[in-house]
């Protein structure tokens, strides 16, 4: 059963074309800062990568285990969608999952699909996905939209477990 619903408006839609060798994650963060996006959606990510880092289940394990990191190099195609929220807390799981959020910064929860050497992988976008292009300005394009009215706050629980020694990551949907 759905227990939380928040309503938002579709605001400005921001298109961006990335430069060759840009880091996809850090570029999206910069756009969020520059365009003052506190609440939004990633409508589309499409383009080529030469390096990829994804946070995803890398080994068969229990359902409560944290994800690991998959790193790939070479010619890849990528597509993705996700949400943009606000990080109320700092969370550092970089050593195990590659995920790190800083309090007071935008929170990117983006699922990226990568095709590499005939295989496809889907995981959380983290730093290290580098744009591939033969030209200085690539055809790598992202489309973001502001969604004022609803806010997805990232926070960390006080509860800690052996597998989550920094606390459990939580996304709280609230009506602004």
PDB file of C-alpha atoms in Angstrom:
ATOM      1  CA  UNK A   1       0.000   0.000   0.000  1.00  0.00           C
ATOM      2  CA  UNK A   2       1.218   3.495  -0.802  1.00  0.00           C
ATOM      3  CA  UNK A   3       1.573   5.434   2.421  1.00  0.00           C
ATOM      4  CA  UNK A   4       3.237   8.648   1.216  1.00  0.00           C
ATOM      5  CA  UNK A   5       2.190  10.783  -1.719  1.00  0.00           C
ATOM      6  CA  UNK A   6       3.517  14.245  -2.497  1.00  0.00           C
ATOM      7  CA  UNK A   7       2.363  16.423  -5.354  1.00  0.00           C
ATOM      8  CA  UNK A   8       4.698  18.519  -7.467  1.00  0.00           C
ATOM      9  CA  UNK A   9       4.608  20.658 -10.562  1.00  0.00           C
ATOM     10  CA  UNK A  10       6.828  20.058 -13.573  1.00  0.00           C
ATOM     11  CA  UNK A  11       9.018  23.155 -13.679  1.00  0.00           C
ATOM     12  CA  UNK A  12      11.904  24.199 -15.886  1.00  0.00           C
ATOM     13  CA  UNK A  13      13.316  21.504 -18.131  1.00  0.00           C
ATOM     14  CA  UNK A  14      17.085  21.794 -18.438  1.00  0.00           C
ATOM     15  CA  UNK A  15      18.993  20.245 -21.322  1.00  0.00           C
ATOM     16  CA  UNK A  16      22.761  19.854 -21.133  1.00  0.00           C
ATOM     17  CA  UNK A  17      25.355  18.564 -23.555  1.00  0.00           C
ATOM     18  CA  UNK A  18      28.538  17.342 -21.904  1.00  0.00           C
ATOM     19  CA  UNK A  19      32.132  17.782 -23.004  1.00  0.00           C
ATOM     20  CA  UNK A  20      34.438  14.904 -23.878  1.00  0.00           C
ATOM     21  CA  UNK A  21      36.071  13.387 -20.754  1.00  0.00           C
ATOM     22  CA  UNK A  22      33.492  14.948 -18.396  1.00  0.00           C
ATOM     23  CA  UNK A  23      32.474  12.951 -15.316  1.00  0.00           C
ATOM     24  CA  UNK A  24      28.724  12.367 -15.669  1.00  0.00           C
ATOM     25  CA  UNK A  25      28.002  12.357 -11.915  1.00  0.00           C
ATOM     26  CA  UNK A  26      29.915  15.539 -11.091  1.00  0.00           C
ATOM     27  CA  UNK A  27      28.469  17.352 -14.116  1.00  0.00           C
ATOM     28  CA  UNK A  28      24.893  16.578 -13.026  1.00  0.00           C
ATOM     29  CA  UNK A  29      25.722  17.791  -9.493  1.00  0.00           C
ATOM     30  CA  UNK A  30      27.142  21.020 -10.950  1.00  0.00           C
ATOM     31  CA  UNK A  31      24.029  21.584 -13.071  1.00  0.00           C
ATOM     32  CA  UNK A  32      21.852  21.062  -9.971  1.00  0.00           C
ATOM     33  CA  UNK A  33      23.895  23.635  -8.046  1.00  0.00           C
ATOM     34  CA  UNK A  34      23.998  26.147 -10.886  1.00  0.00           C
ATOM     35  CA  UNK A  35      20.292  25.802 -11.723  1.00  0.00           C
ATOM     36  CA  UNK A  36      19.241  25.586  -8.039  1.00  0.00           C
ATOM     37  CA  UNK A  37      17.525  22.210  -8.394  1.00  0.00           C
ATOM     38  CA  UNK A  38      16.461  20.959  -4.944  1.00  0.00           C
ATOM     39  CA  UNK A  39      13.749  18.690  -6.242  1.00  0.00           C
ATOM     40  CA  UNK A  40      13.725  17.170  -9.683  1.00  0.00           C
ATOM     41  CA  UNK A  41      13.746  14.267 -12.036  1.00  0.00           C
ATOM     42  CA  UNK A  42      16.330  13.040 -14.476  1.00  0.00           C
ATOM     43  CA  UNK A  43      14.186  12.550 -17.547  1.00  0.00           C
ATOM     44  CA  UNK A  44      16.900  11.204 -19.816  1.00  0.00           C
ATOM     45  CA  UNK A  45      20.595  10.409 -19.941  1.00  0.00           C
ATOM     46  CA  UNK A  46      21.968   9.155 -23.227  1.00  0.00           C
ATOM     47  CA  UNK A  47      25.435   8.906 -24.714  1.00  0.00           C
ATOM     48  CA  UNK A  48      28.735   7.089 -24.876  1.00  0.00           C
ATOM     49  CA  UNK A  49      31.226   6.414 -22.084  1.00  0.00           C
ATOM     50  CA  UNK A  50      34.859   5.314 -22.087  1.00  0.00           C
ATOM     51  CA  UNK A  51      34.906   4.475 -18.361  1.00  0.00           C
ATOM     52  CA  UNK A  52      32.069   3.482 -16.075  1.00  0.00           C
ATOM     53  CA  UNK A  53      31.662   2.961 -12.328  1.00  0.00           C
ATOM     54  CA  UNK A  54      28.362   1.653 -11.044  1.00  0.00           C
ATOM     55  CA  UNK A  55      27.197   0.759  -7.564  1.00  0.00           C
ATOM     56  CA  UNK A  56      25.318  -2.527  -7.848  1.00  0.00           C
ATOM     57  CA  UNK A  57      25.088  -6.046  -6.433  1.00  0.00           C
ATOM     58  CA  UNK A  58      28.383  -7.563  -7.603  1.00  0.00           C
ATOM     59  CA  UNK A  59      28.115 -10.912  -5.831  1.00  0.00           C
ATOM     60  CA  UNK A  60      25.203 -13.143  -4.940  1.00  0.00           C
ATOM     61  CA  UNK A  61      24.548 -12.414  -1.291  1.00  0.00           C
ATOM     62  CA  UNK A  62      21.819 -11.677   1.237  1.00  0.00           C
ATOM     63  CA  UNK A  63      19.158  -9.113   0.418  1.00  0.00           C
ATOM     64  CA  UNK A  64      20.347  -6.760   3.170  1.00  0.00           C
ATOM     65  CA  UNK A  65      23.946  -6.561   1.941  1.00  0.00           C
ATOM     66  CA  UNK A  66      25.270  -3.249   0.610  1.00  0.00           C
ATOM     67  CA  UNK A  67      26.111  -3.027  -3.102  1.00  0.00           C
ATOM     68  CA  UNK A  68      29.625  -3.194  -4.470  1.00  0.00           C
ATOM     69  CA  UNK A  69      31.368  -1.384  -7.325  1.00  0.00           C
ATOM     70  CA  UNK A  70      31.627  -2.469 -10.957  1.00  0.00           C
ATOM     71  CA  UNK A  71      34.278  -0.712 -13.043  1.00  0.00           C
ATOM     72  CA  UNK A  72      34.482  -0.976 -16.840  1.00  0.00           C
ATOM     73  CA  UNK A  73      36.647   0.574 -19.568  1.00  0.00           C
ATOM     74  CA  UNK A  74      36.249   0.739 -23.332  1.00  0.00           C
ATOM     75  CA  UNK A  75      33.440   1.701 -25.673  1.00  0.00           C
ATOM     76  CA  UNK A  76      30.081   1.798 -23.884  1.00  0.00           C
ATOM     77  CA  UNK A  77      26.610   3.168 -24.420  1.00  0.00           C
ATOM     78  CA  UNK A  78      24.642   4.524 -21.468  1.00  0.00           C
ATOM     79  CA  UNK A  79      21.106   5.519 -20.625  1.00  0.00           C
ATOM     80  CA  UNK A  80      19.563   6.511 -17.325  1.00  0.00           C
ATOM     81  CA  UNK A  81      16.773   8.051 -15.287  1.00  0.00           C
ATOM     82  CA  UNK A  82      16.397   9.049 -11.659  1.00  0.00           C
ATOM     83  CA  UNK A  83      15.510  11.558  -8.993  1.00  0.00           C
ATOM     84  CA  UNK A  84      17.142  14.651  -7.560  1.00  0.00           C
ATOM     85  CA  UNK A  85      16.608  15.462  -3.916  1.00  0.00           C
ATOM     86  CA  UNK A  86      18.390  17.037  -0.994  1.00  0.00           C
ATOM     87  CA  UNK A  87      21.006  15.453   1.300  1.00  0.00           C
ATOM     88  CA  UNK A  88      20.064  16.273   4.876  1.00  0.00           C
ATOM     89  CA  UNK A  89      22.893  14.072   6.200  1.00  0.00           C
ATOM     90  CA  UNK A  90      26.360  13.072   5.090  1.00  0.00           C
ATOM     91  CA  UNK A  91      26.730   9.428   4.111  1.00  0.00           C
ATOM     92  CA  UNK A  92      30.052   7.859   3.188  1.00  0.00           C
ATOM     93  CA  UNK A  93      30.019   4.318   1.862  1.00  0.00           C
ATOM     94  CA  UNK A  94      32.608   5.021  -0.818  1.00  0.00           C
ATOM     95  CA  UNK A  95      34.900   2.138   0.155  1.00  0.00           C
ATOM     96  CA  UNK A  96      32.200  -0.515  -0.258  1.00  0.00           C
ATOM     97  CA  UNK A  97      29.569   0.909  -2.631  1.00  0.00           C
ATOM     98  CA  UNK A  98      31.093   4.068  -4.106  1.00  0.00           C
ATOM     99  CA  UNK A  99      28.163   6.076  -2.757  1.00  0.00           C
ATOM    100  CA  UNK A 100      28.901   9.307  -0.936  1.00  0.00           C
ATOM    101  CA  UNK A 101      26.473  12.144  -0.176  1.00  0.00           C
ATOM    102  CA  UNK A 102      27.314  15.442   1.511  1.00  0.00           C
ATOM    103  CA  UNK A 103      24.846  17.241   3.798  1.00  0.00           C
ATOM    104  CA  UNK A 104      23.474  20.395   2.202  1.00  0.00           C
ATOM    105  CA  UNK A 105      24.179  19.167  -1.338  1.00  0.00           C
ATOM    106  CA  UNK A 106      21.891  17.774  -4.049  1.00  0.00           C
ATOM    107  CA  UNK A 107      21.181  14.075  -3.757  1.00  0.00           C
ATOM    108  CA  UNK A 108      21.330  12.111  -7.004  1.00  0.00           C
ATOM    109  CA  UNK A 109      19.543   8.766  -7.103  1.00  0.00           C
ATOM    110  CA  UNK A 110      20.110   7.800 -10.710  1.00  0.00           C
ATOM    111  CA  UNK A 111      19.962   4.342 -12.223  1.00  0.00           C
ATOM    112  CA  UNK A 112      22.284   4.038 -15.202  1.00  0.00           C
ATOM    113  CA  UNK A 113      22.284   1.197 -17.708  1.00  0.00           C
ATOM    114  CA  UNK A 114      25.587   0.497 -19.465  1.00  0.00           C
ATOM    115  CA  UNK A 115      26.168  -1.792 -22.439  1.00  0.00           C
ATOM    116  CA  UNK A 116      29.766  -3.012 -22.702  1.00  0.00           C
ATOM    117  CA  UNK A 117      31.129  -5.852 -24.826  1.00  0.00           C
ATOM    118  CA  UNK A 118      27.636  -7.171 -25.551  1.00  0.00           C
ATOM    119  CA  UNK A 119      26.565  -7.255 -21.897  1.00  0.00           C
ATOM    120  CA  UNK A 120      24.313  -4.812 -20.068  1.00  0.00           C
ATOM    121  CA  UNK A 121      24.589  -3.705 -16.459  1.00  0.00           C
ATOM    122  CA  UNK A 122      22.308  -1.465 -14.428  1.00  0.00           C
ATOM    123  CA  UNK A 123      23.277   0.223 -11.180  1.00  0.00           C
ATOM    124  CA  UNK A 124      23.517   3.489  -9.289  1.00  0.00           C
ATOM    125  CA  UNK A 125      25.453   6.251 -11.009  1.00  0.00           C
ATOM    126  CA  UNK A 126      28.551   7.170  -8.987  1.00  0.00           C
ATOM    127  CA  UNK A 127      31.637   9.240  -9.765  1.00  0.00           C
ATOM    128  CA  UNK A 128      33.869   7.805 -12.466  1.00  0.00           C
ATOM    129  CA  UNK A 129      31.588   7.566 -15.513  1.00  0.00           C
ATOM    130  CA  UNK A 130      33.658   9.381 -18.137  1.00  0.00           C
ATOM    131  CA  UNK A 131      32.147  10.673 -21.399  1.00  0.00           C
ATOM    132  CA  UNK A 132      33.509   9.198 -24.649  1.00  0.00           C
ATOM    133  CA  UNK A 133      33.559  11.365 -27.749  1.00  0.00           C
ATOM    134  CA  UNK A 134      35.627  11.866 -30.862  1.00  0.00           C
ATOM    135  CA  UNK A 135      34.791  15.588 -30.741  1.00  0.00           C
ATOM    136  CA  UNK A 136      35.514  18.121 -27.934  1.00  0.00           C
ATOM    137  CA  UNK A 137      31.747  18.563 -27.426  1.00  0.00           C
ATOM    138  CA  UNK A 138      30.108  15.189 -27.305  1.00  0.00           C
ATOM    139  CA  UNK A 139      26.617  14.135 -28.240  1.00  0.00           C
ATOM    140  CA  UNK A 140      26.192  12.998 -24.609  1.00  0.00           C
ATOM    141  CA  UNK A 141      22.974  14.677 -23.516  1.00  0.00           C
ATOM    142  CA  UNK A 142      21.062  14.837 -20.254  1.00  0.00           C
ATOM    143  CA  UNK A 143      17.610  16.269 -19.579  1.00  0.00           C
ATOM    144  CA  UNK A 144      16.624  17.335 -16.052  1.00  0.00           C
ATOM    145  CA  UNK A 145      13.388  18.886 -14.798  1.00  0.00           C
ATOM    146  CA  UNK A 146      12.650  20.836 -11.634  1.00  0.00           C
ATOM    147  CA  UNK A 147       9.705  19.514  -9.621  1.00  0.00           C
ATOM    148  CA  UNK A 148       8.749  22.108  -7.015  1.00  0.00           C
ATOM    149  CA  UNK A 149       6.261  20.977  -4.400  1.00  0.00           C
ATOM    150  CA  UNK A 150       7.697  17.591  -3.484  1.00  0.00           C
ATOM    151  CA  UNK A 151      11.108  16.970  -1.975  1.00  0.00           C
ATOM    152  CA  UNK A 152      13.021  13.724  -1.599  1.00  0.00           C
ATOM    153  CA  UNK A 153      15.264  14.163   1.447  1.00  0.00           C
ATOM    154  CA  UNK A 154      18.166  11.806   1.946  1.00  0.00           C
ATOM    155  CA  UNK A 155      19.093  11.070   5.532  1.00  0.00           C
ATOM    156  CA  UNK A 156      20.878   8.403   7.549  1.00  0.00           C
ATOM    157  CA  UNK A 157      19.223   6.408  10.328  1.00  0.00           C
ATOM    158  CA  UNK A 158      20.726   6.365  13.791  1.00  0.00           C
ATOM    159  CA  UNK A 159      20.403   2.591  13.622  1.00  0.00           C
ATOM    160  CA  UNK A 160      23.658   0.933  12.566  1.00  0.00           C
ATOM    161  CA  UNK A 161      24.218  -2.668  11.534  1.00  0.00           C
ATOM    162  CA  UNK A 162      27.257  -4.779  10.790  1.00  0.00           C
ATOM    163  CA  UNK A 163      26.619  -4.351   7.055  1.00  0.00           C
ATOM    164  CA  UNK A 164      25.712  -0.653   7.416  1.00  0.00           C
ATOM    165  CA  UNK A 165      28.101   0.680  10.087  1.00  0.00           C
ATOM    166  CA  UNK A 166      27.417   4.302   9.036  1.00  0.00           C
ATOM    167  CA  UNK A 167      23.646   3.944   9.421  1.00  0.00           C
ATOM    168  CA  UNK A 168      20.912   2.909   7.033  1.00  0.00           C
ATOM    169  CA  UNK A 169      20.316   5.199   4.035  1.00  0.00           C
ATOM    170  CA  UNK A 170      16.754   6.559   3.913  1.00  0.00           C
ATOM    171  CA  UNK A 171      14.909   8.654   1.317  1.00  0.00           C
ATOM    172  CA  UNK A 172      12.009  10.621   2.849  1.00  0.00           C
ATOM    173  CA  UNK A 173       9.407  11.965   0.450  1.00  0.00           C
ATOM    174  CA  UNK A 174       7.805  15.155   1.817  1.00  0.00           C
ATOM    175  CA  UNK A 175       5.407  17.777   0.590  1.00  0.00           C
ATOM    176  CA  UNK A 176       7.080  21.203   0.504  1.00  0.00           C
TER     177      UNK A 176
END
